[in-house]
Amino acid sequence: MTNILRAPSQTTKDKITLWLNHLLVLYAFLIPIHNGAKSSLFFTMLALFLYRRDFGFYLKEAFSNRIVQAFLIFYALHAIGMLYTDNIDYGKDQMDRLKYLLFPLVFLSFLDIRFVPRIVLAFLFGMLISIIFSYLVHLQILPYVFSIGKYEVWETFAYSPAPFLAHGEHGVGISFFVGFLLYYILNFKNEEKFKKVIALVGLVFALINMSFIASRTGYMTLVVVIFITIVITYRENIKLLLSSVFLVFIVCLSIYNFSETVNQRVNVAITNFEKGIENKEYYENGSTAQRIGLTIYSIEVIKENFLFGAGTGDHMDLLRAKIPDEEKRLREIAKPHNVYVQIPMQIGIIGLASFFFLIYSLLSYKNTSREKKDIIVILVASTLVFMVGGMFYGTFELPLIVVLISAMIANKEQTITFNNFDKKLFFKYSAFVILFLIIGITR
């Protein structure tokens, strides 16, 4: 017992810091692969973080970061919202989803800047695995439902095969994947040609995958990511900027014309939007019209709880109370599907202001390289788009954002030994991934 309570030596602390960096690489890989495995891995990281002790020393620098402070303020306002909420159970569910806002404080207490490229590549490789499995299901090489004994590994659908993620999340993941590869191709001029060719093949591979994924939020996010990446790259060359934007327009138009899935989903969205606006019959006119109706009724809740909101757990109860009987089936929907109205419903205009302070803190951050600042801009633009579709507090989007943001703002070399990636380390990473996948699937 005495040995457990005794603080570890500095050598042990440095080893733990090294392990935490390696585990964060694996965490980034598992985000698009399996939520249960990712969560189990984080609990391991948290145990190591707690055992390392010296919280004041390790957290002091991370806590002084303005972006970390903005995340914490946004989280704290939701925690305060629990004090005046009646639906405690739903409030706890919301706080559980929001816990990822605390992660940058933990990550920056150990993150070594030398691990940043490895973290980004780990996410890209994890997303590539997810895309490959999507192809395999689409081509019916793998089944739509797959189980090992009593443990379900995935369940997906023919119209939008995304075995590891919900199809909306998969679409957003493809957008990030394409954005990173496109930025690399356009901006890293001195890289070897074969690496650029591999990146280009991966980009095309992902775009084709998007053509049979029925994610309208993914389509919107992808277009914005490509547009922002091009603007960032050619902001000082108007001719190249305009010609590139025109090329993107042609590519998008081609995908719309030749992909039955994209064409159908976009046309249905437009039709549903028009019907929802004209007839004010929301539920019967599809998901787009439903989102319009939920947003309209949400605004009524906001008006009555303008300053502080209705509380972290009460917003859906109050929203359902605003829905008239003729649209009562809208009450069955679990969330407002628009984060821009969900935030003020929960924590008022003050909460919405705190969110935009977070966005401002990210966009105005200067203590990093140009490339990392550009990636932050791409991440922020993407987030602002998919929030319109109600995506932010999920187990894919928010963890991914906080990991990548933490990587982009990390600027310290820890007192640890950093070794280059080799076959030995690859097999170690693979063994740990398999271990946590088994834990995640069977727990």
PDB file of N, CA, C and O in Angstrom, residues 93-134:
ATOM      1  N   ASP A  93     -26.631  12.884 -19.233  1.00  0.00           N
ATOM      2  CA  ASP A  93     -26.284  12.372 -20.559  1.00  0.00           C
ATOM      3  C   ASP A  93     -25.567  13.445 -21.374  1.00  0.00           C
ATOM      4  O   ASP A  93     -24.566  13.164 -22.049  1.00  0.00           O
ATOM      5  N   GLN A  94     -26.058  14.665 -21.315  1.00  0.00           N
ATOM      6  CA  GLN A  94     -25.420  15.762 -22.043  1.00  0.00           C
ATOM      7  C   GLN A  94     -24.021  16.054 -21.501  1.00  0.00           C
ATOM      8  O   GLN A  94     -23.082  16.273 -22.267  1.00  0.00           O
ATOM      9  N   MET A  95     -23.853  16.026 -20.185  1.00  0.00           N
ATOM     10  CA  MET A  95     -22.542  16.277 -19.593  1.00  0.00           C
ATOM     11  C   MET A  95     -21.553  15.168 -19.963  1.00  0.00           C
ATOM     12  O   MET A  95     -20.354  15.436 -20.131  1.00  0.00           O
ATOM     13  N   ASP A  96     -22.066  13.945 -20.077  1.00  0.00           N
ATOM     14  CA  ASP A  96     -21.194  12.846 -20.492  1.00  0.00           C
ATOM     15  C   ASP A  96     -20.685  13.076 -21.909  1.00  0.00           C
ATOM     16  O   ASP A  96     -19.515  12.794 -22.217  1.00  0.00           O
ATOM     17  N   ARG A  97     -21.534  13.603 -22.777  1.00  0.00           N
ATOM     18  CA  ARG A  97     -21.112  13.907 -24.149  1.00  0.00           C
ATOM     19  C   ARG A  97     -20.123  15.069 -24.183  1.00  0.00           C
ATOM     20  O   ARG A  97     -19.266  15.139 -25.067  1.00  0.00           O
ATOM     21  N   LEU A  98     -20.267  15.977 -23.220  1.00  0.00           N
ATOM     22  CA  LEU A  98     -19.435  17.179 -23.193  1.00  0.00           C
ATOM     23  C   LEU A  98     -18.075  16.964 -22.529  1.00  0.00           C
ATOM     24  O   LEU A  98     -17.231  17.864 -22.545  1.00  0.00           O
ATOM     25  N   LYS A  99     -17.859  15.799 -21.950  1.00  0.00           N
ATOM     26  CA  LYS A  99     -16.617  15.557 -21.208  1.00  0.00           C
ATOM     27  C   LYS A  99     -15.377  15.739 -22.078  1.00  0.00           C
ATOM     28  O   LYS A  99     -14.293  16.058 -21.564  1.00  0.00           O
ATOM     29  N   TYR A 100     -15.531  15.563 -23.396  1.00  0.00           N
ATOM     30  CA  TYR A 100     -14.376  15.703 -24.292  1.00  0.00           C
ATOM     31  C   TYR A 100     -13.820  17.125 -24.293  1.00  0.00           C
ATOM     32  O   TYR A 100     -12.663  17.333 -24.674  1.00  0.00           O
ATOM     33  N   LEU A 101     -14.643  18.099 -23.880  1.00  0.00           N
ATOM     34  CA  LEU A 101     -14.150  19.476 -23.812  1.00  0.00           C
ATOM     35  C   LEU A 101     -13.033  19.631 -22.779  1.00  0.00           C
ATOM     36  O   LEU A 101     -12.252  20.594 -22.841  1.00  0.00           O
ATOM     37  N   LEU A 102     -12.949  18.699 -21.828  1.00  0.00           N
ATOM     38  CA  LEU A 102     -11.905  18.744 -20.796  1.00  0.00           C
ATOM     39  C   LEU A 102     -10.602  18.113 -21.273  1.00  0.00           C
ATOM     40  O   LEU A 102      -9.554  18.318 -20.663  1.00  0.00           O
ATOM     41  N   PHE A 103     -10.657  17.335 -22.347  1.00  0.00           N
ATOM     42  CA  PHE A 103      -9.507  16.550 -22.760  1.00  0.00           C
ATOM     43  C   PHE A 103      -8.286  17.381 -23.170  1.00  0.00           C
ATOM     44  O   PHE A 103      -7.157  16.959 -22.912  1.00  0.00           O
ATOM     45  N   PRO A 104      -8.460  18.544 -23.846  1.00  0.00           N
ATOM     46  CA  PRO A 104      -7.254  19.310 -24.199  1.00  0.00           C
ATOM     47  C   PRO A 104      -6.388  19.668 -22.989  1.00  0.00           C
ATOM     48  O   PRO A 104      -5.156  19.711 -23.103  1.00  0.00           O
ATOM     49  N   LEU A 105      -7.028  19.911 -21.852  1.00  0.00           N
ATOM     50  CA  LEU A 105      -6.263  20.207 -20.634  1.00  0.00           C
ATOM     51  C   LEU A 105      -5.365  19.029 -20.274  1.00  0.00           C
ATOM     52  O   LEU A 105      -4.197  19.213 -19.894  1.00  0.00           O
ATOM     53  N   VAL A 106      -5.898  17.819 -20.396  1.00  0.00           N
ATOM     54  CA  VAL A 106      -5.121  16.616 -20.098  1.00  0.00           C
ATOM     55  C   VAL A 106      -4.073  16.365 -21.177  1.00  0.00           C
ATOM     56  O   VAL A 106      -2.889  16.131 -20.876  1.00  0.00           O
ATOM     57  N   PHE A 107      -4.479  16.447 -22.431  1.00  0.00           N
ATOM     58  CA  PHE A 107      -3.561  16.129 -23.527  1.00  0.00           C
ATOM     59  C   PHE A 107      -2.340  17.046 -23.536  1.00  0.00           C
ATOM     60  O   PHE A 107      -1.209  16.590 -23.731  1.00  0.00           O
ATOM     61  N   LEU A 108      -2.568  18.334 -23.343  1.00  0.00           N
ATOM     62  CA  LEU A 108      -1.446  19.282 -23.412  1.00  0.00           C
ATOM     63  C   LEU A 108      -0.510  19.168 -22.210  1.00  0.00           C
ATOM     64  O   LEU A 108       0.573  19.747 -22.218  1.00  0.00           O
ATOM     65  N   SER A 109      -0.917  18.438 -21.184  1.00  0.00           N
ATOM     66  CA  SER A 109      -0.036  18.245 -20.028  1.00  0.00           C
ATOM     67  C   SER A 109       1.064  17.233 -20.312  1.00  0.00           C
ATOM     68  O   SER A 109       2.024  17.132 -19.548  1.00  0.00           O
ATOM     69  N   PHE A 110       0.922  16.465 -21.403  1.00  0.00           N
ATOM     70  CA  PHE A 110       1.960  15.478 -21.729  1.00  0.00           C
ATOM     71  C   PHE A 110       2.346  15.478 -23.205  1.00  0.00           C
ATOM     72  O   PHE A 110       3.354  14.872 -23.585  1.00  0.00           O
ATOM     73  N   LEU A 111       1.591  16.146 -24.081  1.00  0.00           N
ATOM     74  CA  LEU A 111       1.789  16.021 -25.523  1.00  0.00           C
ATOM     75  C   LEU A 111       3.134  16.606 -25.952  1.00  0.00           C
ATOM     76  O   LEU A 111       3.426  17.767 -25.697  1.00  0.00           O
ATOM     77  N   ASP A 112       3.918  15.792 -26.610  1.00  0.00           N
ATOM     78  CA  ASP A 112       5.221  16.204 -27.145  1.00  0.00           C
ATOM     79  C   ASP A 112       5.044  16.591 -28.604  1.00  0.00           C
ATOM     80  O   ASP A 112       4.458  15.842 -29.390  1.00  0.00           O
ATOM     81  N   ILE A 113       5.555  17.753 -28.988  1.00  0.00           N
ATOM     82  CA  ILE A 113       5.361  18.264 -30.345  1.00  0.00           C
ATOM     83  C   ILE A 113       5.893  17.303 -31.405  1.00  0.00           C
ATOM     84  O   ILE A 113       5.410  17.277 -32.530  1.00  0.00           O
ATOM     85  N   ARG A 114       6.855  16.471 -31.031  1.00  0.00           N
ATOM     86  CA  ARG A 114       7.419  15.519 -31.998  1.00  0.00           C
ATOM     87  C   ARG A 114       6.429  14.412 -32.364  1.00  0.00           C
ATOM     88  O   ARG A 114       6.621  13.725 -33.377  1.00  0.00           O
ATOM     89  N   PHE A 115       5.404  14.218 -31.553  1.00  0.00           N
ATOM     90  CA  PHE A 115       4.400  13.194 -31.828  1.00  0.00           C
ATOM     91  C   PHE A 115       3.253  13.712 -32.697  1.00  0.00           C
ATOM     92  O   PHE A 115       2.404  12.927 -33.114  1.00  0.00           O
ATOM     93  N   VAL A 116       3.220  15.017 -32.972  1.00  0.00           N
ATOM     94  CA  VAL A 116       2.095  15.607 -33.706  1.00  0.00           C
ATOM     95  C   VAL A 116       1.914  14.994 -35.097  1.00  0.00           C
ATOM     96  O   VAL A 116       0.794  14.587 -35.461  1.00  0.00           O
ATOM     97  N   PRO A 117       2.970  14.887 -35.941  1.00  0.00           N
ATOM     98  CA  PRO A 117       2.762  14.254 -37.260  1.00  0.00           C
ATOM     99  C   PRO A 117       2.246  12.827 -37.136  1.00  0.00           C
ATOM    100  O   PRO A 117       1.412  12.399 -37.944  1.00  0.00           O
ATOM    101  N   ARG A 118       2.703  12.114 -36.132  1.00  0.00           N
ATOM    102  CA  ARG A 118       2.275  10.728 -35.932  1.00  0.00           C
ATOM    103  C   ARG A 118       0.797  10.662 -35.551  1.00  0.00           C
ATOM    104  O   ARG A 118       0.080   9.756 -35.987  1.00  0.00           O
ATOM    105  N   ILE A 119       0.330  11.619 -34.769  1.00  0.00           N
ATOM    106  CA  ILE A 119      -1.083  11.672 -34.378  1.00  0.00           C
ATOM    107  C   ILE A 119      -1.961  11.929 -35.595  1.00  0.00           C
ATOM    108  O   ILE A 119      -2.989  11.266 -35.791  1.00  0.00           O
ATOM    109  N   VAL A 120      -1.572  12.887 -36.423  1.00  0.00           N
ATOM    110  CA  VAL A 120      -2.347  13.202 -37.628  1.00  0.00           C
ATOM    111  C   VAL A 120      -2.371  12.003 -38.571  1.00  0.00           C
ATOM    112  O   VAL A 120      -3.423  11.628 -39.103  1.00  0.00           O
ATOM    113  N   LEU A 121      -1.218  11.375 -38.792  1.00  0.00           N
ATOM    114  CA  LEU A 121      -1.147  10.213 -39.672  1.00  0.00           C
ATOM    115  C   LEU A 121      -1.966   9.046 -39.110  1.00  0.00           C
ATOM    116  O   LEU A 121      -2.560   8.277 -39.875  1.00  0.00           O
ATOM    117  N   ALA A 122      -1.994   8.912 -37.785  1.00  0.00           N
ATOM    118  CA  ALA A 122      -2.774   7.836 -37.168  1.00  0.00           C
ATOM    119  C   ALA A 122      -4.256   8.021 -37.474  1.00  0.00           C
ATOM    120  O   ALA A 122      -4.957   7.046 -37.819  1.00  0.00           O
ATOM    121  N   PHE A 123      -4.762   9.253 -37.356  1.00  0.00           N
ATOM    122  CA  PHE A 123      -6.166   9.493 -37.712  1.00  0.00           C
ATOM    123  C   PHE A 123      -6.411   9.192 -39.182  1.00  0.00           C
ATOM    124  O   PHE A 123      -7.404   8.538 -39.541  1.00  0.00           O
ATOM    125  N   LEU A 124      -5.518   9.674 -40.060  1.00  0.00           N
ATOM    126  CA  LEU A 124      -5.693   9.451 -41.498  1.00  0.00           C
ATOM    127  C   LEU A 124      -5.706   7.956 -41.815  1.00  0.00           C
ATOM    128  O   LEU A 124      -6.519   7.486 -42.624  1.00  0.00           O
ATOM    129  N   PHE A 125      -4.822   7.208 -41.169  1.00  0.00           N
ATOM    130  CA  PHE A 125      -4.764   5.771 -41.417  1.00  0.00           C
ATOM    131  C   PHE A 125      -6.016   5.084 -40.874  1.00  0.00           C
ATOM    132  O   PHE A 125      -6.580   4.188 -41.516  1.00  0.00           O
ATOM    133  N   GLY A 126      -6.491   5.518 -39.693  1.00  0.00           N
ATOM    134  CA  GLY A 126      -7.726   4.969 -39.149  1.00  0.00           C
ATOM    135  C   GLY A 126      -8.911   5.257 -40.047  1.00  0.00           C
ATOM    136  O   GLY A 126      -9.756   4.386 -40.283  1.00  0.00           O
ATOM    137  N   MET A 127      -8.971   6.475 -40.573  1.00  0.00           N
ATOM    138  CA  MET A 127     -10.064   6.840 -41.479  1.00  0.00           C
ATOM    139  C   MET A 127      -9.955   6.068 -42.790  1.00  0.00           C
ATOM    140  O   MET A 127     -10.973   5.665 -43.372  1.00  0.00           O
ATOM    141  N   LEU A 128      -8.731   5.816 -43.253  1.00  0.00           N
ATOM    142  CA  LEU A 128      -8.532   5.020 -44.461  1.00  0.00           C
ATOM    143  C   LEU A 128      -9.059   3.600 -44.261  1.00  0.00           C
ATOM    144  O   LEU A 128      -9.706   3.031 -45.158  1.00  0.00           O
ATOM    145  N   ILE A 129      -8.806   3.019 -43.097  1.00  0.00           N
ATOM    146  CA  ILE A 129      -9.327   1.686 -42.785  1.00  0.00           C
ATOM    147  C   ILE A 129     -10.851   1.711 -42.825  1.00  0.00           C
ATOM    148  O   ILE A 129     -11.500   0.801 -43.390  1.00  0.00           O
ATOM    149  N   SER A 130     -11.453   2.751 -42.254  1.00  0.00           N
ATOM    150  CA  SER A 130     -12.908   2.885 -42.262  1.00  0.00           C
ATOM    151  C   SER A 130     -13.439   2.988 -43.696  1.00  0.00           C
ATOM    152  O   SER A 130     -14.462   2.393 -44.040  1.00  0.00           O
ATOM    153  N   ILE A 131     -12.740   3.727 -44.537  1.00  0.00           N
ATOM    154  CA  ILE A 131     -13.143   3.879 -45.942  1.00  0.00           C
ATOM    155  C   ILE A 131     -13.020   2.549 -46.682  1.00  0.00           C
ATOM    156  O   ILE A 131     -13.906   2.169 -47.465  1.00  0.00           O
ATOM    157  N   ILE A 132     -11.942   1.825 -46.444  1.00  0.00           N
ATOM    158  CA  ILE A 132     -11.740   0.531 -47.101  1.00  0.00           C
ATOM    159  C   ILE A 132     -12.862  -0.438 -46.740  1.00  0.00           C
ATOM    160  O   ILE A 132     -13.419  -1.128 -47.611  1.00  0.00           O
ATOM    161  N   PHE A 133     -13.228  -0.485 -45.470  1.00  0.00           N
ATOM    162  CA  PHE A 133     -14.303  -1.370 -45.051  1.00  0.00           C
ATOM    163  C   PHE A 133     -15.642  -0.925 -45.650  1.00  0.00           C
ATOM    164  O   PHE A 133     -16.495  -1.764 -45.950  1.00  0.00           O
ATOM    165  N   SER A 134     -15.817   0.375 -45.835  1.00  0.00           N
ATOM    166  CA  SER A 134     -17.019   0.870 -46.496  1.00  0.00           C
ATOM    167  C   SER A 134     -17.097   0.329 -47.928  1.00  0.00           C
ATOM    168  O   SER A 134     -18.159  -0.101 -48.390  1.00  0.00           O
TER     169      SER A 134
END
